[in-house]
Coordinates of C-alpha atoms in Angstrom, one line a residue:
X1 CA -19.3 24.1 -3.6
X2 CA -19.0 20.6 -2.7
X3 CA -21.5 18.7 -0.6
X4 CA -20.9 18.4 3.3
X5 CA -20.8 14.5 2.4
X6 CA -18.0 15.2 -0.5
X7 CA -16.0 16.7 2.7
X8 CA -16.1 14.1 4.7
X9 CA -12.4 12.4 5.5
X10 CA -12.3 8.7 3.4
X11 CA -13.6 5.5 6.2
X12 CA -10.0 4.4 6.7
X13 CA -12.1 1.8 8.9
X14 CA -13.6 0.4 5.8
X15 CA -11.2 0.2 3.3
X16 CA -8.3 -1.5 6.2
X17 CA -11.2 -4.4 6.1
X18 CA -11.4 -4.8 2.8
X19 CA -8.2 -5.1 2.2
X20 CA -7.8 -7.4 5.1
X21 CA -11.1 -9.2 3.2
X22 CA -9.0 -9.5 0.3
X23 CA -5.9 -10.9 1.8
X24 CA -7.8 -13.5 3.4
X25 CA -9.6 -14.4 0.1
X26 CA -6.3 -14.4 -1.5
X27 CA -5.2 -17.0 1.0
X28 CA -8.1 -19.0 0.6
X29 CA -7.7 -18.7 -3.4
X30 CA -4.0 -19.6 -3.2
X31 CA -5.1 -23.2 -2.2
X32 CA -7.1 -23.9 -5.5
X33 CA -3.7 -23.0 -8.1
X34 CA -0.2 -23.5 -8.7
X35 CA 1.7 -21.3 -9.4
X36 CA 4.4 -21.6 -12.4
X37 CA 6.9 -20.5 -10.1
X38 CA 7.0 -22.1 -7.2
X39 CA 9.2 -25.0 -8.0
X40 CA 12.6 -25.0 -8.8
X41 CA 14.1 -22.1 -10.5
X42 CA 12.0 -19.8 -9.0
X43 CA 14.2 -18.4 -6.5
X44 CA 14.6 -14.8 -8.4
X45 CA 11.0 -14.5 -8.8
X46 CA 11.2 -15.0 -4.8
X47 CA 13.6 -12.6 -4.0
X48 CA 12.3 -10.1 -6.2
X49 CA 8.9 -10.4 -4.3
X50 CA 10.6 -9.9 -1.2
X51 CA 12.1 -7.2 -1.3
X52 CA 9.1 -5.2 -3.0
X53 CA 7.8 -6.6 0.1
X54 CA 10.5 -5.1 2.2
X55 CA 10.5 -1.8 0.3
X56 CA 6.7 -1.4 1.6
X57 CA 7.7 -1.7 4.9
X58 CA 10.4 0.8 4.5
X59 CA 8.7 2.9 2.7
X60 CA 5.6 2.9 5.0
X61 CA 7.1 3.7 7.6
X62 CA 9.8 6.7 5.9
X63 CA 6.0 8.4 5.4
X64 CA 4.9 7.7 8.8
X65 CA 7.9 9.8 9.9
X66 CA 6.3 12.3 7.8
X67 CA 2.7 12.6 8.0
X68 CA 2.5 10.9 11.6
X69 CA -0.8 12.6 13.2
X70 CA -0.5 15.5 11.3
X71 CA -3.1 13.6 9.1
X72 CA -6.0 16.6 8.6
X73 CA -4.2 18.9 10.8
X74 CA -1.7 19.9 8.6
X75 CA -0.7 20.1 5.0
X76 CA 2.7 17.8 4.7
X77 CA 4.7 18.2 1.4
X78 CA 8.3 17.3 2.1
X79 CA 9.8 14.0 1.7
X80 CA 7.7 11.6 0.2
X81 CA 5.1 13.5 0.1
X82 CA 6.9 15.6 -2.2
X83 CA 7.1 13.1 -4.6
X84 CA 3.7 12.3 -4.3
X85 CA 0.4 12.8 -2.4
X86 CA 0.0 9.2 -1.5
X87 CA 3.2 7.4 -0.8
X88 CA 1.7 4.9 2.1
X89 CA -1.2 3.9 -0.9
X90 CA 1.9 3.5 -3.5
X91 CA 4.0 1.4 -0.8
X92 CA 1.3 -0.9 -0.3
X93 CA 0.6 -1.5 -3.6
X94 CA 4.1 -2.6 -4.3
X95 CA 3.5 -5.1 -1.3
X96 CA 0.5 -6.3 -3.1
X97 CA 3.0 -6.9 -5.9
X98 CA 5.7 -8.8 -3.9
X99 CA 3.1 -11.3 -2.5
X100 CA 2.0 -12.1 -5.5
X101 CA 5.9 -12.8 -6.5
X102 CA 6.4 -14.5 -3.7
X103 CA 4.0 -16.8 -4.4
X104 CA 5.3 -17.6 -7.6
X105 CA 2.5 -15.9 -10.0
X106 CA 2.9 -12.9 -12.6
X107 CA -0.1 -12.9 -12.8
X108 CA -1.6 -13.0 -8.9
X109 CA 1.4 -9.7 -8.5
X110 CA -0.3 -8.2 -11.5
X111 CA -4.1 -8.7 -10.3
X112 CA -3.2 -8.0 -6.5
X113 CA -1.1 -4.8 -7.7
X114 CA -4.5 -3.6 -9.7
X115 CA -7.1 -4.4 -7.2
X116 CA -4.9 -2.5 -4.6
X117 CA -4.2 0.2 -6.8
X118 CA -8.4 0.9 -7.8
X119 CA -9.0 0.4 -4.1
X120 CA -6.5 3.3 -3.0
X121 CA -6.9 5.2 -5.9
X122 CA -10.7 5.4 -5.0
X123 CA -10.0 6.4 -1.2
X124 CA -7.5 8.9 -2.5
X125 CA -9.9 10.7 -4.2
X126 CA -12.1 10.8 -1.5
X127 CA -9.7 12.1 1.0
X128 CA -8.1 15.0 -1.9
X129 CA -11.5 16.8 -2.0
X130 CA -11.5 16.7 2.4
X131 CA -8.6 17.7 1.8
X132 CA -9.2 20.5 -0.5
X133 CA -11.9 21.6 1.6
X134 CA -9.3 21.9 5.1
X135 CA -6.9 23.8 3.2
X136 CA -7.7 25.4 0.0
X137 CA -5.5 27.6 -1.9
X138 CA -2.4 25.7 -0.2
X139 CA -3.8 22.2 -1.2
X140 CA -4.9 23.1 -5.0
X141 CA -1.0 24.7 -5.6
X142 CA 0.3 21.3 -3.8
X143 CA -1.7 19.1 -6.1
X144 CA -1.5 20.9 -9.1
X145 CA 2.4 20.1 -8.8
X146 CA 2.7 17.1 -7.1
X147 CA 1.4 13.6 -8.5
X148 CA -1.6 12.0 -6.6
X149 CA 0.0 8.2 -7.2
X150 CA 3.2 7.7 -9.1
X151 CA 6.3 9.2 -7.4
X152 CA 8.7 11.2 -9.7
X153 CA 11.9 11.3 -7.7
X154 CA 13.0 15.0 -9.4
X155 CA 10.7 16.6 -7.0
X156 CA 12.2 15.3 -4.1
X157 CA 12.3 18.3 -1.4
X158 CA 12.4 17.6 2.4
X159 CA 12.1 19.9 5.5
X160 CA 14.9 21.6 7.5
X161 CA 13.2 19.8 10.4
X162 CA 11.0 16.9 11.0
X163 CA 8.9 15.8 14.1
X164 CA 7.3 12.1 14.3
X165 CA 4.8 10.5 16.3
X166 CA 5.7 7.8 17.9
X167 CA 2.4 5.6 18.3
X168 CA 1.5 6.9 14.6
X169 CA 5.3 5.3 13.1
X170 CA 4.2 2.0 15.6
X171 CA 0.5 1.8 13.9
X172 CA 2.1 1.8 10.9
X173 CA 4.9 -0.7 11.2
X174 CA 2.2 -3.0 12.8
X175 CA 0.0 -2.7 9.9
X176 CA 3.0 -3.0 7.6
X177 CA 3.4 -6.7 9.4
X178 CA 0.6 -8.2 7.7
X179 CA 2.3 -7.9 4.1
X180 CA 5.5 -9.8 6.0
X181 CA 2.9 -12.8 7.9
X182 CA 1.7 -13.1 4.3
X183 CA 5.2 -14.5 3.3
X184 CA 5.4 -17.7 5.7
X185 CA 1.4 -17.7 5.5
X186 CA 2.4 -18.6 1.4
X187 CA 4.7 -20.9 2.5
X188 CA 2.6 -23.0 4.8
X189 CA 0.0 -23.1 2.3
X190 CA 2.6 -24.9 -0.3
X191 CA 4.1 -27.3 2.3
X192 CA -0.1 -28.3 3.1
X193 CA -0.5 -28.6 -1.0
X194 CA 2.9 -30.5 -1.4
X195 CA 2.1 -32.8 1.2
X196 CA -1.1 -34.4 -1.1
X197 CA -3.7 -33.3 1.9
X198 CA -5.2 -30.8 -0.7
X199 CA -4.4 -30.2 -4.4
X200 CA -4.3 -27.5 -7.2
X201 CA -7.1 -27.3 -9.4
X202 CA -5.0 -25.5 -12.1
X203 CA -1.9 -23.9 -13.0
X204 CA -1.4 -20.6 -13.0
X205 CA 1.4 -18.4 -14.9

């Protein structure tokens, strides 16, 4: 038997701040490097970035369709959901990614990808044992076949029918914003370090 404590839904609350914590600090940390890839020639490294951006959006807001406020009400397993348990925490890692593309870093889209990845890895957990404790049986067969992070497209399935709430796909869309004002928030941030008012303390691959 788990604890009562163990069955407790994941603080959503606390884990949007510290990621909003972490953006911020990633802002702040920006200022202090350059990036290899923010000159010249860097264009693909760009594009790439934003559209893994892009894809986040999408793709948060394809599971939003899905899940909407069925969240702990109801068991959803069709869609992306069928490919995997979490497909909002794996869209918002690959934002993570295409920031750190954007601003012209392998290795900022490789540290921002892991950090998001521990962080909503961790809350996963958390929320498959509430989970587990609201539904059982059903929950145990669903993630015994279905991965808890890394899609796999062959188990694609999706429901004859699909209802969506409205204010749920708009929270989501808005959250999904922040990953987009992070792209002109980069950009700002290089014209104020081109412009000699603050400078790079080192470069950064």
């Amino acid at each position: 038997m788990r604890s009562n404590a163990a069955n407790k839904p994941a603080n959503q609350k606390a884990r949007i701040r510290l990621l909003q914590f972490g953006a911020a600090l990633f802002l702040v940390g920006f200022m202090a490097i350059q990036p290899v890839f923010s000159h010249d020639g860097s264009d693909t490294i760009e594009c790439i970035g934003v559209s893994l951006v892009l894809l986040c959006v999408a793709g948060r807001a394809w599971s939003s369709l899905y899940i909407g406020d069925k969240k702990n009400r109801e068991l959803v397993t069709a869609g992306p959901y069928s490919m995997t348990r979490n497909p909002l925490y794996f869209f918002s890692m690959l934002g993570a990614v295409g920031i750190g593309l954007f601003a012209g870093s392998l290795v900022l889209a490789g540290l921002l990808g892991c950090l998001t990845y521990l962080i909503l890895t961790t809350t996963a957990v958390k929320e498959a044992i509430h989970l587990d404790s609201l539904f059982g049986e059903s929950y145990r067969d669903y993630e015994g076949r279905t991965p808890e992070f890394w899609p796999r497209p062959m188990l694609y399935s999706d429901a004859e029918q699909v209802t969506f709430s409205p204010d749920a796909l708009k929270r989501t869309v808005l959250d999904g914003l922040l990953f987009i004002v992070a792209l002109p928030a980069i950009e700002l941030l290089e014209v104020v370090k081109e412009s000699g008012y603050m400078s790079a303390g080192f470069t950064l691959l």
